[in-house]
mmCIF file of C-alpha atoms and ligand atoms in Angstrom:
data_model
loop_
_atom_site.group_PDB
_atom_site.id
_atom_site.type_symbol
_atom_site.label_atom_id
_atom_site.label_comp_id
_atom_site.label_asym_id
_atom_site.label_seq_id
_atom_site.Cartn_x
_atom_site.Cartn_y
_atom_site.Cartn_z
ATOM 1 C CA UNK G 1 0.000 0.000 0.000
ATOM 2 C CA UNK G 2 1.649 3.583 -0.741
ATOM 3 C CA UNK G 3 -0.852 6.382 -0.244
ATOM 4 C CA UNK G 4 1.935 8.883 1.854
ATOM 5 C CA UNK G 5 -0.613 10.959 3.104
ATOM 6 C CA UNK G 6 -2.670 8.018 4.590
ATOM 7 C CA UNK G 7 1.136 6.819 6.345
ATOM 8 C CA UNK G 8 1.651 10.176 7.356
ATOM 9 C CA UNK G 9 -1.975 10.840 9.284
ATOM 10 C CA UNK G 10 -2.251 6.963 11.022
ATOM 11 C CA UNK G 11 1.049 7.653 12.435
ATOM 12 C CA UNK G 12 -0.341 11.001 13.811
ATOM 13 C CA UNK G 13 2.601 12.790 12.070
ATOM 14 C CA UNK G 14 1.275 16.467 10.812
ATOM 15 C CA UNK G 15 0.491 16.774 6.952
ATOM 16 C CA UNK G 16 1.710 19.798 5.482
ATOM 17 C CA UNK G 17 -0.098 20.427 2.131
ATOM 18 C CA UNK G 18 0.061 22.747 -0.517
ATOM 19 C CA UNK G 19 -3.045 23.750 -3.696
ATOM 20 C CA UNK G 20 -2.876 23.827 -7.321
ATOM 21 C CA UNK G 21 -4.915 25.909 -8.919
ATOM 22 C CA UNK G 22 -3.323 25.847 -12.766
ATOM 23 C CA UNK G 23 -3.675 22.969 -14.918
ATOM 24 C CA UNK G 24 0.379 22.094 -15.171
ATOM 25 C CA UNK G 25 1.642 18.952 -14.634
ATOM 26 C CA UNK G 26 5.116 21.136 -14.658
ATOM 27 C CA UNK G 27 4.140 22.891 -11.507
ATOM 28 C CA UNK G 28 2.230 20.340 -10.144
ATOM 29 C CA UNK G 29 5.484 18.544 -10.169
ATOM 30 C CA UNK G 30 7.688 21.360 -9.282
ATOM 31 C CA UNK G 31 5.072 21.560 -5.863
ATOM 32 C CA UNK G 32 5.106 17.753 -5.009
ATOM 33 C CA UNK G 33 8.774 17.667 -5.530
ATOM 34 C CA UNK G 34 9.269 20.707 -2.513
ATOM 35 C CA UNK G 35 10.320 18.911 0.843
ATOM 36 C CA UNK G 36 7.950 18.674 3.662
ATOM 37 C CA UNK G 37 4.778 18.730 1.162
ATOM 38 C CA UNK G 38 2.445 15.547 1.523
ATOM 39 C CA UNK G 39 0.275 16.003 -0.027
ATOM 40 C CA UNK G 40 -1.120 18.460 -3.383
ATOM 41 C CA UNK G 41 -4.642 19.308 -3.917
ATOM 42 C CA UNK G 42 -5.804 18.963 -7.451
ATOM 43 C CA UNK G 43 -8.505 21.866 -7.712
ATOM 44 C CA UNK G 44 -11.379 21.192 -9.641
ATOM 45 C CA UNK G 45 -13.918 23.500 -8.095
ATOM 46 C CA UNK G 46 -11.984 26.776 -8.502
ATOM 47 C CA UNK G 47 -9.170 26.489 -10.229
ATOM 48 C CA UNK G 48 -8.518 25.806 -14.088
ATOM 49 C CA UNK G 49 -8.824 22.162 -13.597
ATOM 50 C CA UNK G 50 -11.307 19.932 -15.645
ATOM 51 C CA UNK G 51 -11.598 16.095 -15.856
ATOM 52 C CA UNK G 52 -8.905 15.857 -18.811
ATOM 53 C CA UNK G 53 -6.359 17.349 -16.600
ATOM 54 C CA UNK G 54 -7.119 14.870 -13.382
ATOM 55 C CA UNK G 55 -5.598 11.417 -14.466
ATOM 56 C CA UNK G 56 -1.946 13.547 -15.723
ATOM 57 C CA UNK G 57 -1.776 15.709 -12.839
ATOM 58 C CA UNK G 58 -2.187 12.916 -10.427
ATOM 59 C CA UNK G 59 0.034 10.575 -12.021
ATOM 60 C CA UNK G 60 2.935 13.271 -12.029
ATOM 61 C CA UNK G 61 2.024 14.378 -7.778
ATOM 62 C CA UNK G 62 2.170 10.720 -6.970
ATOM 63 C CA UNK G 63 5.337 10.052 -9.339
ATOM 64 C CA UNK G 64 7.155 13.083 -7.435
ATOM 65 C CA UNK G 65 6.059 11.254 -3.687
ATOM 66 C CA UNK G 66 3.333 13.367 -2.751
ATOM 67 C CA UNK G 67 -0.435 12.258 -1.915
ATOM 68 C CA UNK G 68 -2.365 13.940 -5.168
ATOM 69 C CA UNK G 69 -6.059 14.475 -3.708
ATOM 70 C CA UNK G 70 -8.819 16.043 -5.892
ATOM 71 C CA UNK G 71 -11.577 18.549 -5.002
ATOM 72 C CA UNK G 72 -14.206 17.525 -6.782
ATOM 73 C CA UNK G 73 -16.711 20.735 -7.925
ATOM 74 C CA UNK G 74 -19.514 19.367 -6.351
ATOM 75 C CA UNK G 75 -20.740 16.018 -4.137
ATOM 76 C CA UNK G 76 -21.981 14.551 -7.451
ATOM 77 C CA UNK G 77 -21.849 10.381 -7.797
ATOM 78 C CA UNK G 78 -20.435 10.811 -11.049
ATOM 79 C CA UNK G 79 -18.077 13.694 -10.146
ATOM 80 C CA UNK G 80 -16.547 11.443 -7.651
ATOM 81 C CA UNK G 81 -16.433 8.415 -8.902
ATOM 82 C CA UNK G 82 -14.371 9.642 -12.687
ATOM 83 C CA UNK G 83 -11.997 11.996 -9.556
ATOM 84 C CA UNK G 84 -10.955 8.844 -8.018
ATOM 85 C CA UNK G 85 -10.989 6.954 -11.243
ATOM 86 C CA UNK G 86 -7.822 8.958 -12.297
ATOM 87 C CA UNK G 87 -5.726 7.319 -9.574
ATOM 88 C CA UNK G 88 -5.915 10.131 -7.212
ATOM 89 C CA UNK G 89 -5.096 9.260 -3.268
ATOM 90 C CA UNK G 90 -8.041 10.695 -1.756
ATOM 91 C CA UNK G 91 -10.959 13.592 -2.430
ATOM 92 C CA UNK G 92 -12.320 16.527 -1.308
ATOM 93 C CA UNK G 93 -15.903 17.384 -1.532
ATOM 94 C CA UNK G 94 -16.723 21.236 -1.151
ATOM 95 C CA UNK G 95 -19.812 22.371 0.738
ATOM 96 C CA UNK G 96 -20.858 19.368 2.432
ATOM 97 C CA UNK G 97 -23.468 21.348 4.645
ATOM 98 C CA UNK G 98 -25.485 19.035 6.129
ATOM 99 C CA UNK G 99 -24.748 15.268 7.832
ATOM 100 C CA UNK G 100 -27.208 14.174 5.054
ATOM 101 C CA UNK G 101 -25.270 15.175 1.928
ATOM 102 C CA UNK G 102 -22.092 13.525 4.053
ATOM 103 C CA UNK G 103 -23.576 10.156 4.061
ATOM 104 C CA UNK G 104 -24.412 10.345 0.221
ATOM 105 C CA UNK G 105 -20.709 11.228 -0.135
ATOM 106 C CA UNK G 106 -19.660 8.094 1.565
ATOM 107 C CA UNK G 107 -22.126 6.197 -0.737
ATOM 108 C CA UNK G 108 -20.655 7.487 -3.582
ATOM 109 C CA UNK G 109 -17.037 7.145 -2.840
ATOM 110 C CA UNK G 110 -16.783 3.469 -1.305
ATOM 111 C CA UNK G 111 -17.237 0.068 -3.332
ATOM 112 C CA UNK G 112 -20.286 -2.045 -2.175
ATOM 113 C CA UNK G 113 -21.545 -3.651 0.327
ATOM 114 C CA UNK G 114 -20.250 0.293 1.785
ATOM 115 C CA UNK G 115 -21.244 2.220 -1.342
ATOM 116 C CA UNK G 116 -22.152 2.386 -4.699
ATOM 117 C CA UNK G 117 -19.007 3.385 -6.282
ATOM 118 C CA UNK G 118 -18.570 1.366 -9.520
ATOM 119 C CA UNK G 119 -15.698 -0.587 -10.535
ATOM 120 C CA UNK G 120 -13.578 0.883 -13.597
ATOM 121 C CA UNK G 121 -10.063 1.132 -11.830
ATOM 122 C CA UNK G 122 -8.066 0.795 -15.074
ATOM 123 C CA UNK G 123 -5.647 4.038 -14.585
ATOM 124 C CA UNK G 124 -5.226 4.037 -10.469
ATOM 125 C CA UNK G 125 -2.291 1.499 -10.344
ATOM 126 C CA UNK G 126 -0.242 4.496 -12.707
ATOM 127 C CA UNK G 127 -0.235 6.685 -9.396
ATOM 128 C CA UNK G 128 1.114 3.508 -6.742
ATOM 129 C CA UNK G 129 -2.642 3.651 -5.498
ATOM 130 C CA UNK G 130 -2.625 0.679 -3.850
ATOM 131 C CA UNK G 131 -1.172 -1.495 -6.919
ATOM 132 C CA UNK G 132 -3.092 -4.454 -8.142
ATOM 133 C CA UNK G 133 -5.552 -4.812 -5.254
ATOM 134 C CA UNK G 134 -6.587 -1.403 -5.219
ATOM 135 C CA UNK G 135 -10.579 -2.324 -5.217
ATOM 136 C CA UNK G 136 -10.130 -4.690 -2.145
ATOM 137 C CA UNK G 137 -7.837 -1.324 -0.255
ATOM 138 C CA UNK G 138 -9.592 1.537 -1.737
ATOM 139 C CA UNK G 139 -12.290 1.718 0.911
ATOM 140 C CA UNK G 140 -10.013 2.002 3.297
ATOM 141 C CA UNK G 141 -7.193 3.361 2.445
ATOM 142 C CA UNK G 142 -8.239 6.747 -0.009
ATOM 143 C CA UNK G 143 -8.118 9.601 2.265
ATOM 144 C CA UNK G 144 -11.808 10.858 2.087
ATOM 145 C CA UNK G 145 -12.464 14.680 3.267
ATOM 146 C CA UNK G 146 -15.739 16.980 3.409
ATOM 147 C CA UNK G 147 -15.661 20.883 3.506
ATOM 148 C CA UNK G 148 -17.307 22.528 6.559
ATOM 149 C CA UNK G 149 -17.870 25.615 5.251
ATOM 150 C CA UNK G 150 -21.822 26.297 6.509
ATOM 151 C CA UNK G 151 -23.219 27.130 9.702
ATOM 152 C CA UNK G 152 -25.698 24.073 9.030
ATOM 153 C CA UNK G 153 -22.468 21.648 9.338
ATOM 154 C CA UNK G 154 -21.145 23.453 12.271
ATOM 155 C CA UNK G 155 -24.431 22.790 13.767
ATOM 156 C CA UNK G 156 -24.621 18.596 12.336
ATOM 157 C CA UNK G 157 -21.164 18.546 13.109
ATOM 158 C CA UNK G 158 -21.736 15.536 16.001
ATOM 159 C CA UNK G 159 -23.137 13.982 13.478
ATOM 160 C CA UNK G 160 -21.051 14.319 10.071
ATOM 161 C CA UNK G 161 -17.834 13.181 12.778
ATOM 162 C CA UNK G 162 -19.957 10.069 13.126
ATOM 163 C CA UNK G 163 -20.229 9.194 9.145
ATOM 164 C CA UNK G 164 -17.335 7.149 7.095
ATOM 165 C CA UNK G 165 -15.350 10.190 6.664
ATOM 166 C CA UNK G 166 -11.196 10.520 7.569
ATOM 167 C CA UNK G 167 -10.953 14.221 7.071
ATOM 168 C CA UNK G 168 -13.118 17.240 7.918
ATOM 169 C CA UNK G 169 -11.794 20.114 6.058
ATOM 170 C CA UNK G 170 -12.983 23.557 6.953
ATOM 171 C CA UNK G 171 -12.890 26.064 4.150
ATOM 172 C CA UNK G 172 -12.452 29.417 6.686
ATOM 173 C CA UNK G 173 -13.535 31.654 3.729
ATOM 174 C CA UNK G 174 -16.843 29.625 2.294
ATOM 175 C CA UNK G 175 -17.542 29.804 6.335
ATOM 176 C CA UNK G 176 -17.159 33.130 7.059
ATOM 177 C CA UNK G 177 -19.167 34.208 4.102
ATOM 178 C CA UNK G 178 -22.208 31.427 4.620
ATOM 179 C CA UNK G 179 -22.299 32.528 8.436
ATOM 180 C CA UNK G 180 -22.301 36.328 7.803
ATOM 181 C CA UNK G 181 -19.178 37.115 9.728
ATOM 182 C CA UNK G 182 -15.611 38.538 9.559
ATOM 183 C CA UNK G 183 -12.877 36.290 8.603
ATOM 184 C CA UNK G 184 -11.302 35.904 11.866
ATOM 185 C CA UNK G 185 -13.527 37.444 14.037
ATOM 186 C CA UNK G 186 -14.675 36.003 17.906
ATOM 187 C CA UNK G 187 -17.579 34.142 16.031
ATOM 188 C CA UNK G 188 -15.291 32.882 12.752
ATOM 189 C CA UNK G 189 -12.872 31.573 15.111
ATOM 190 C CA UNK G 190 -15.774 29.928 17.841
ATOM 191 C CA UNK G 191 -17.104 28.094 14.723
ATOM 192 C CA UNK G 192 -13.039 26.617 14.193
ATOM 193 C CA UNK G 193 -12.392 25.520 17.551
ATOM 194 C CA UNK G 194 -15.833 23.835 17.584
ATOM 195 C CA UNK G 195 -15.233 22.017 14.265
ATOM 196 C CA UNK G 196 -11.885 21.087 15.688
ATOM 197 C CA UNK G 197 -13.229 19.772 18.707
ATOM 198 C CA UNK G 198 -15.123 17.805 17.554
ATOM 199 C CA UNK G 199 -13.322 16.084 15.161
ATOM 200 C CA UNK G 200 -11.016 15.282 17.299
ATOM 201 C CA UNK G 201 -13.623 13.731 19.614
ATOM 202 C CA UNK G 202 -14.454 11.670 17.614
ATOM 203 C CA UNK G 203 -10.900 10.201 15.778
ATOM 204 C CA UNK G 204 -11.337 12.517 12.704
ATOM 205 C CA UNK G 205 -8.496 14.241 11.171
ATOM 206 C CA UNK G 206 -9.770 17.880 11.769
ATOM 207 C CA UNK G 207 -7.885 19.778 8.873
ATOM 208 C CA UNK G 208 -7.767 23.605 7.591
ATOM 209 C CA UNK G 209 -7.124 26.061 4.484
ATOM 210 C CA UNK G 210 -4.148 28.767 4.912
ATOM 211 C CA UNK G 211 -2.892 31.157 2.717
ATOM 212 C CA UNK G 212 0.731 30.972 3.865
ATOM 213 C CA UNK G 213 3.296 28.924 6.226
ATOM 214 C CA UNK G 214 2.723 31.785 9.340
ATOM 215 C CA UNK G 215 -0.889 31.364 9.100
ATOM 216 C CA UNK G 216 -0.440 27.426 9.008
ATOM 217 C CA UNK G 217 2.352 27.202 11.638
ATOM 218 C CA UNK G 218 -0.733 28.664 13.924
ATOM 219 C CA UNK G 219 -3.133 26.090 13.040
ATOM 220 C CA UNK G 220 -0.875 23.140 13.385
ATOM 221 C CA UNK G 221 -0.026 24.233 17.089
ATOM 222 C CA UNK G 222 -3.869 25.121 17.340
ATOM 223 C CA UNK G 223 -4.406 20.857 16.577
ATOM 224 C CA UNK G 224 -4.849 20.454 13.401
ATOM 225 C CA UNK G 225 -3.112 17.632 11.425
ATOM 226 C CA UNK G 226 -3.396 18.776 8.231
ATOM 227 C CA UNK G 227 -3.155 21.959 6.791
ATOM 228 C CA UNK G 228 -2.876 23.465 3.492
ATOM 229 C CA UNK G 229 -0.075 26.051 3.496
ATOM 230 C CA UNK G 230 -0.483 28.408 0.545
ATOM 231 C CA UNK G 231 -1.266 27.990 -3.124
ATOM 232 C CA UNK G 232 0.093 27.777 -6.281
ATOM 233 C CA UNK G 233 -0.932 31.440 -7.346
ATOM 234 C CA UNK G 234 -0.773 32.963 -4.028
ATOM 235 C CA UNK G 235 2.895 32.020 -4.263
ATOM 236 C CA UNK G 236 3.955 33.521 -7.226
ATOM 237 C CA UNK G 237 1.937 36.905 -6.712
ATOM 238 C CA UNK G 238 3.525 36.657 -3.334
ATOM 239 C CA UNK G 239 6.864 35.747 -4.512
ATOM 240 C CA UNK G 240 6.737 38.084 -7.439
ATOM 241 C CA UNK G 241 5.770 41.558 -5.813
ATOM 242 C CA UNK G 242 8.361 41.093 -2.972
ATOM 243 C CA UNK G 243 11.137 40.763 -5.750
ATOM 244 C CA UNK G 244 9.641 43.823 -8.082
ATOM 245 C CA UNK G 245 9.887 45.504 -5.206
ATOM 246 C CA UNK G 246 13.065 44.607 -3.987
ATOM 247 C CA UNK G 247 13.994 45.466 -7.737
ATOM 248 C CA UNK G 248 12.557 49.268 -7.861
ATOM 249 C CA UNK G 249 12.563 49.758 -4.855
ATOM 250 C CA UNK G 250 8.575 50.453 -4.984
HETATM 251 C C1 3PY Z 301 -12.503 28.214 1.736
HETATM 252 O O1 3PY Z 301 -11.744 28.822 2.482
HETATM 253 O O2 3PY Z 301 -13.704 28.465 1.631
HETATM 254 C C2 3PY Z 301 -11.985 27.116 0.941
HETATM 255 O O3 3PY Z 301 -12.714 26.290 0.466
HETATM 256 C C3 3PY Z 301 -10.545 27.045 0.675
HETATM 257 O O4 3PY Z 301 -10.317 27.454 -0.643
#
């Protein structure tokens, strides 16, 4: 079995993760290539990723030793099923609001007598996802996360921790829009240490989006065990202004 972000979590070791956005297997490689990253997410609901790009992109995060895991653009059966089709080591399904739409996510990516996923494995042994018996390990080893990112799932969120989930993922912008607050303000950051909480309660990897490594430093010494550090385009307009400015001195 090789999914490295699956090692990484059972041995309670923190996953450091990092989010592509473009559609380059170049840069996807260049990412999963950068020590201490685990794991890359493959963006399908906002960035310029479609389902042609998903089986090359994962092959070449895998082949470079990091976990490739796909956000899927929406909890659809046949979203997820052709997402972990292309060999990816795990998914992540945005706006999973209530406990309700987590259980049909569960359905839809385990193999019977679990789920309904159908079988149609032919391009998941290209990323080392679990070889030759991947339909016997896939429904439980693939690293399976839901987006809390509405005040509905903060309030199911007893609930959702109890469902055949490994990660809940909250998406701190999607939340503070859906509840109406400030990002980072008292309530933002009550609704956090709640999710948190309760994931942990309850054996779940409790997991969080950051925009850069100060910002996920915080979180991982908050208790969270998996945290996306910056992405792909934050980095270079990051990267890019500091040196034009360093440049002209403007
Ligand atoms: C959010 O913060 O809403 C996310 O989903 C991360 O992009």
């Amino acid at each position: 079995l090789s999914i490295p972000l699956r090692q990484k979590l059972s041995a309670g070791e923190q996953a450091a993760g990092a989010w592509l956005t473009l559609p380059s297997t170049a840069i996807a490689g260049t990412i999963a290539r950068t020590p201490n990253v685990s794991w890359v997410l493959i963006d399908a609901e906002h960035g310029l990723i479609n389902d042609t790009h998903l089986y090359d992109l994962a092959n070449t995060i895998a082949a470079n030793g990091a976990s490739p895991i796909i956000r899927v653009p929406s909890e659809e059966t046949w979203l997820i099923k052709e997402s972990l089709d292309s060999g990816a080591h795990g998914l992540m399904v945005p706006m999973a609001n209530s406990a309700e739409i987590v259980r049909g996510i569960v359905r839809a990516t385990k193999y019977p007598p679990i789920g309904i996923r159908g079988f149609g494995p032919m391009f998941t042994s290209a990323t080392g996802a679990l070889g030759g018996g991947y339909a016997l390990a896939a429904n439980s080893e693939l690293v399976i996360s839901v987006q809390i990112e509405h005040p509905q799932a903060v309030a199911e969120i007893d609930e959702i921790c109890q469902e055949g989930i490994d990660v809940v993922f909250i998406g701190p912008f999607d939340l503070a829009l859906s509840m109406g607050v400030q990002f980072g303000s008292e309530e933002h950051e009550t609704a956090i240490a709640k999710i948190l909480a309760t994931a942990k309660k309850h054996g779940k990897i409790a997991a969080i989006f950051c925009l850069n490594g100060e910002q996920a430093a915080r979180r991982f010494a908050q208790g969270f065990q998996m945290v996306s550090v910056t992405t792909d385009i934050d980095t270079i307009t990051t990267a890019f202004t500091h040196e034009l400015s360093m440049a002209t001195g403007k």
